[in-house]
mmCIF file of C-alpha atoms in Angstrom:
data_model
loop_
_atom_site.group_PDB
_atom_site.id
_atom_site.type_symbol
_atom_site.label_atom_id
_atom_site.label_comp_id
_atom_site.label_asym_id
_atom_site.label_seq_id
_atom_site.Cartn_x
_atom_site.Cartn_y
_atom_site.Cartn_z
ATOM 1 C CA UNK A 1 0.791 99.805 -40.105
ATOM 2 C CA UNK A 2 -1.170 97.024 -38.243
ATOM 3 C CA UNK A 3 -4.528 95.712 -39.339
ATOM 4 C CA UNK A 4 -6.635 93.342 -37.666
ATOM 5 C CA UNK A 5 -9.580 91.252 -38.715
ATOM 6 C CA UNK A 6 -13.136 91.772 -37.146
ATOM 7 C CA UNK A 7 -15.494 89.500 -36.786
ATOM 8 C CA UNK A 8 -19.009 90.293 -34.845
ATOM 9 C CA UNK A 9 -22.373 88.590 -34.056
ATOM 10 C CA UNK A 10 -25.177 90.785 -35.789
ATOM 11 C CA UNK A 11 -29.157 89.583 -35.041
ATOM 12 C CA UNK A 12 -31.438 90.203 -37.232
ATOM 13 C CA UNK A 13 -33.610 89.030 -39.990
ATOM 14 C CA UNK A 14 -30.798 88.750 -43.356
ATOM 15 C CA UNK A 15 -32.236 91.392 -46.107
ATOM 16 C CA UNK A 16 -32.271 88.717 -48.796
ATOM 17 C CA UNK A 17 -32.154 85.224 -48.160
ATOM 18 C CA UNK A 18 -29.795 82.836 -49.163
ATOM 19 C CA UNK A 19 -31.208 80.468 -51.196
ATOM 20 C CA UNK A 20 -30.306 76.857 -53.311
ATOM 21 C CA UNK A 21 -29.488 77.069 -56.842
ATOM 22 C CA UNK A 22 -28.855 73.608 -57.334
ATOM 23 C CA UNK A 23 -28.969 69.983 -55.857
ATOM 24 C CA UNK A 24 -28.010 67.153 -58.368
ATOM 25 C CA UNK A 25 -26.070 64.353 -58.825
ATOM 26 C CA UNK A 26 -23.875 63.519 -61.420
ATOM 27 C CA UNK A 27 -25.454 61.214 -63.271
ATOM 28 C CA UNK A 28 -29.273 59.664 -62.718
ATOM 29 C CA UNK A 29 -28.260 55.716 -62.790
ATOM 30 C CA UNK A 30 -24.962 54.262 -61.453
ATOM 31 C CA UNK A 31 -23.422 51.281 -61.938
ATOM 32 C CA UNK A 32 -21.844 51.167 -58.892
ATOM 33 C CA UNK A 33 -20.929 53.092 -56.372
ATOM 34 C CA UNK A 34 -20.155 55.873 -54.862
ATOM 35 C CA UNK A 35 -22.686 59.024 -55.419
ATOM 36 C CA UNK A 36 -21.888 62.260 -55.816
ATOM 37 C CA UNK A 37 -24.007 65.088 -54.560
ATOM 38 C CA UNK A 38 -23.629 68.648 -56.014
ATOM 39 C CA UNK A 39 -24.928 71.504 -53.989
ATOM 40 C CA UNK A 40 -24.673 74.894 -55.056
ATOM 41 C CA UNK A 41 -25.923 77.585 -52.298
ATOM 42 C CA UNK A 42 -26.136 80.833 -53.285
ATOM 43 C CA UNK A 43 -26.185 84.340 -50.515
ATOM 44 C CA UNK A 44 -27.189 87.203 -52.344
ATOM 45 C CA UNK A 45 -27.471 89.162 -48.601
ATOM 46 C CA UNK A 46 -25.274 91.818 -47.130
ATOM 47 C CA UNK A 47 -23.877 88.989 -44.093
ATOM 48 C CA UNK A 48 -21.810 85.881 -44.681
ATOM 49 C CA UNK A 49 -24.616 82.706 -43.759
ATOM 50 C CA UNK A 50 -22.923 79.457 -42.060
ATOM 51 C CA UNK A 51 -25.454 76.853 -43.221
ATOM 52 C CA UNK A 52 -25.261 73.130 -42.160
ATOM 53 C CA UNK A 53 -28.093 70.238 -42.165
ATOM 54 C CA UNK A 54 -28.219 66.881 -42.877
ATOM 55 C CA UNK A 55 -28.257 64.615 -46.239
ATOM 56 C CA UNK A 56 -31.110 61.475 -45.948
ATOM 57 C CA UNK A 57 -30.826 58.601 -48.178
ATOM 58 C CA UNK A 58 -34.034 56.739 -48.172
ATOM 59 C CA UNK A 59 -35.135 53.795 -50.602
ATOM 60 C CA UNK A 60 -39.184 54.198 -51.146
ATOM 61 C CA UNK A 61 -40.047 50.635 -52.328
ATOM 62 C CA UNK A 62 -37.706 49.136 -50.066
ATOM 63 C CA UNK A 63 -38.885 47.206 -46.880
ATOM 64 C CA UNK A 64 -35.599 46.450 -45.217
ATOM 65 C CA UNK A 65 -32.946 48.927 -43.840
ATOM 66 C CA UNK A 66 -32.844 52.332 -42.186
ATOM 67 C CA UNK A 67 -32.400 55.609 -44.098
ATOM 68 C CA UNK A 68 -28.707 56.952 -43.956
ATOM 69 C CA UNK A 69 -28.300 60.362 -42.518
ATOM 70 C CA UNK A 70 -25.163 62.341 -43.454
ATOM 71 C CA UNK A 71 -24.788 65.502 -41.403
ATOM 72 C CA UNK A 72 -23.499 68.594 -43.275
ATOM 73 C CA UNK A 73 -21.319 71.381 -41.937
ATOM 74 C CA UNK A 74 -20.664 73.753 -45.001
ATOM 75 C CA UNK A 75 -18.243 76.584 -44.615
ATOM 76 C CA UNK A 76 -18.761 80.155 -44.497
ATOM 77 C CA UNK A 77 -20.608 81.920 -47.754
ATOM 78 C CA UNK A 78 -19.709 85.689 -47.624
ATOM 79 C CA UNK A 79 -21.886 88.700 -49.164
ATOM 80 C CA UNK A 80 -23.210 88.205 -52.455
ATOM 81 C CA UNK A 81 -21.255 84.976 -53.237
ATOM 82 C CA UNK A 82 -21.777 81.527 -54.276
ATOM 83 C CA UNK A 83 -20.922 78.428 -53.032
ATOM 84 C CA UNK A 84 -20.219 75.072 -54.763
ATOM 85 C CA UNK A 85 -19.795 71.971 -52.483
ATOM 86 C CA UNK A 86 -19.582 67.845 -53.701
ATOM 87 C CA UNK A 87 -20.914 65.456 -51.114
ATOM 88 C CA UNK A 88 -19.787 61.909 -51.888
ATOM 89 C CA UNK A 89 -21.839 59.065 -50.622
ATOM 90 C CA UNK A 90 -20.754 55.424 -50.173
ATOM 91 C CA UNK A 91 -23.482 53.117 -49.202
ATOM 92 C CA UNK A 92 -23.641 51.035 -46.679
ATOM 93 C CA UNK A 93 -23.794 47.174 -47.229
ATOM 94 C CA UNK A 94 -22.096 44.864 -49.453
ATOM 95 C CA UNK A 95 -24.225 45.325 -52.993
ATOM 96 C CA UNK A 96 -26.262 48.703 -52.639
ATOM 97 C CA UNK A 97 -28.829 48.496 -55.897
ATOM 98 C CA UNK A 98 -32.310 50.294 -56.270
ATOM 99 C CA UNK A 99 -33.891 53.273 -56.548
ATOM 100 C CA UNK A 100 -32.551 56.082 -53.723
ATOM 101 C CA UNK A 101 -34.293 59.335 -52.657
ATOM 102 C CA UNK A 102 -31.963 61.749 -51.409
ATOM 103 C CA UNK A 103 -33.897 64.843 -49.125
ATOM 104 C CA UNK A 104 -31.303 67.747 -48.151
ATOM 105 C CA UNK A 105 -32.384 70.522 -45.802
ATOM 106 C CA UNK A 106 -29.857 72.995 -45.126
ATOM 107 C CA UNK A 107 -31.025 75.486 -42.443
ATOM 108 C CA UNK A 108 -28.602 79.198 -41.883
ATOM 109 C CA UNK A 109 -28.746 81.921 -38.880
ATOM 110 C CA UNK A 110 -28.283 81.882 -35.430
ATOM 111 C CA UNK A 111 -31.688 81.759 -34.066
ATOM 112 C CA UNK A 112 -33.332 81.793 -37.510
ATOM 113 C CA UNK A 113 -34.074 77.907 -38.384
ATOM 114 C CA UNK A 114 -34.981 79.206 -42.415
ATOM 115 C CA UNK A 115 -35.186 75.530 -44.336
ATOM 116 C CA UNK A 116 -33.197 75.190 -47.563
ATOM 117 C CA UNK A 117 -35.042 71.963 -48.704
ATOM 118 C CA UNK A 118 -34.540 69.934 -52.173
ATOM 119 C CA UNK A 119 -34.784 66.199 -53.283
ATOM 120 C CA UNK A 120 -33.589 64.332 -56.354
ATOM 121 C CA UNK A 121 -33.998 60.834 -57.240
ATOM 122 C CA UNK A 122 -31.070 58.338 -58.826
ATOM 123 C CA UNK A 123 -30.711 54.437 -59.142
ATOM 124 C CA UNK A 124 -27.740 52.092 -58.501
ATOM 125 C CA UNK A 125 -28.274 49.234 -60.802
ATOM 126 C CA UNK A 126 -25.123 46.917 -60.990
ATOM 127 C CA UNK A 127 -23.641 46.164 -64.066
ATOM 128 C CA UNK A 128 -23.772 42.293 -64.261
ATOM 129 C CA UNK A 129 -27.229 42.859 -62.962
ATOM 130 C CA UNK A 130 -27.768 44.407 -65.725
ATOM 131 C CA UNK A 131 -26.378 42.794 -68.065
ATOM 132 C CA UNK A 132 -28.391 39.754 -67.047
ATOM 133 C CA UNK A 133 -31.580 41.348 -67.221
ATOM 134 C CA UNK A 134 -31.034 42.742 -70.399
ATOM 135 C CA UNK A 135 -30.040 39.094 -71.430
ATOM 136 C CA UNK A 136 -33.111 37.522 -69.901
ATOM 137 C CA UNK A 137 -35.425 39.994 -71.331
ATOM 138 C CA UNK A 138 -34.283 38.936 -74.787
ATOM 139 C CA UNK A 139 -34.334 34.970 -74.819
ATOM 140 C CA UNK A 140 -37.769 36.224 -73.493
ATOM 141 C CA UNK A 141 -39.112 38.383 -76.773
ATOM 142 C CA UNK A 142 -37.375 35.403 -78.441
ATOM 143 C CA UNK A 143 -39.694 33.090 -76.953
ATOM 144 C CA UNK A 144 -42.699 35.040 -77.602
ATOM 145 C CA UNK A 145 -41.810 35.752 -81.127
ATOM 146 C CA UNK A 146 -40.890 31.728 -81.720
ATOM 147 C CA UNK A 147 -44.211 31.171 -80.173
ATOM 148 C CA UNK A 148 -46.258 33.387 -82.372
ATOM 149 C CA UNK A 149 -44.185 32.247 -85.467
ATOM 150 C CA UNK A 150 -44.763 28.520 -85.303
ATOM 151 C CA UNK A 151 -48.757 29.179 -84.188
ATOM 152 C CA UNK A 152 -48.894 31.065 -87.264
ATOM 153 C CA UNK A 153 -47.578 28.715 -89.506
ATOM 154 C CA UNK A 154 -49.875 25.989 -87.600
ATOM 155 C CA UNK A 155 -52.704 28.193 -88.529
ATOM 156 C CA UNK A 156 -52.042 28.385 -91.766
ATOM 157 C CA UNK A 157 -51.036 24.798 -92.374
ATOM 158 C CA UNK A 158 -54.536 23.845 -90.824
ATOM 159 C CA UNK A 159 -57.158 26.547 -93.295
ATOM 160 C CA UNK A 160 -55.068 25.461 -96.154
ATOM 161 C CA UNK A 161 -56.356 21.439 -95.849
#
């Protein structure tokens, strides 16, 4: 017995499209990093899809630096599978920190250009960072309260001559 594999180019519009069950990351705040990016693409069609795209990282209140493009070849999803796939992201730069957009469009088919789009939002706040902060924002209530303490007792010192 001999058996071969066959593989052939069909064209045509797929039946039912593939489509993207989940984007997410693991967690919505990091300490530090790297990120990781879950994607779970799901074909519920009658063809295997090969879909590839591109990951942008963008920071919306940010004035300085480019957006980071990570360009995505996924393998092969065959009939009426899914798909689970991690990207991990390490920033660029020596202290990444702020709020991050991340915009994936996946497109599938040979001529077809269908757009798998989704976008999640996650911080990287670094822990002394925020340990500082947290500090700050303390002696800072402290203040206030110390403030409104002793005016009270100012107050009342001054009705009570």
């Amino acid at each position: 017995y001999v058996s071969t594999g066959i593989a052939m180019h069909l064209t045509g519009r797929p039946v039912k499209a593939p489509f993207l069950r989940e984007f997410s990351t693991d967690q919505s705040w990091y300490l530090k990093a790297p990120v990781t990016f879950h994607i779970v693409l799901s074909n519920q069609d009658n063809i295997s899809v090969l879909p590839y795209g591109k990951l942008n990282l963008s920071r919306p209140f940010s004035f300085s630096g480019e957006p980071e493009e990570i360009k995505l070849v996924l393998p092969i999803i065959k009939p009426t599978q899914s798909a689970v796939f991690d990207v991990i992201w390490q920033p660029k730069g020596v202290s990444p920190m702020g709020f991050y957009r991340a915009n994936l469009t996946l497109v599938y088919g040979g001529n077809q250009t269908t757009p798998l789009a989704d976008s999640i939002n996650f911080w990287i706040i670094p822990g002394p960072l925020l340990v500082v902060g947290v500090v700050l924002l303390l002696i800072f209530l402290f203040a206030i309260w110390l403030g409104f303490y002793h005016g009270r007792q100012k107050l009342g010192s001054k009705i009570l001559k």
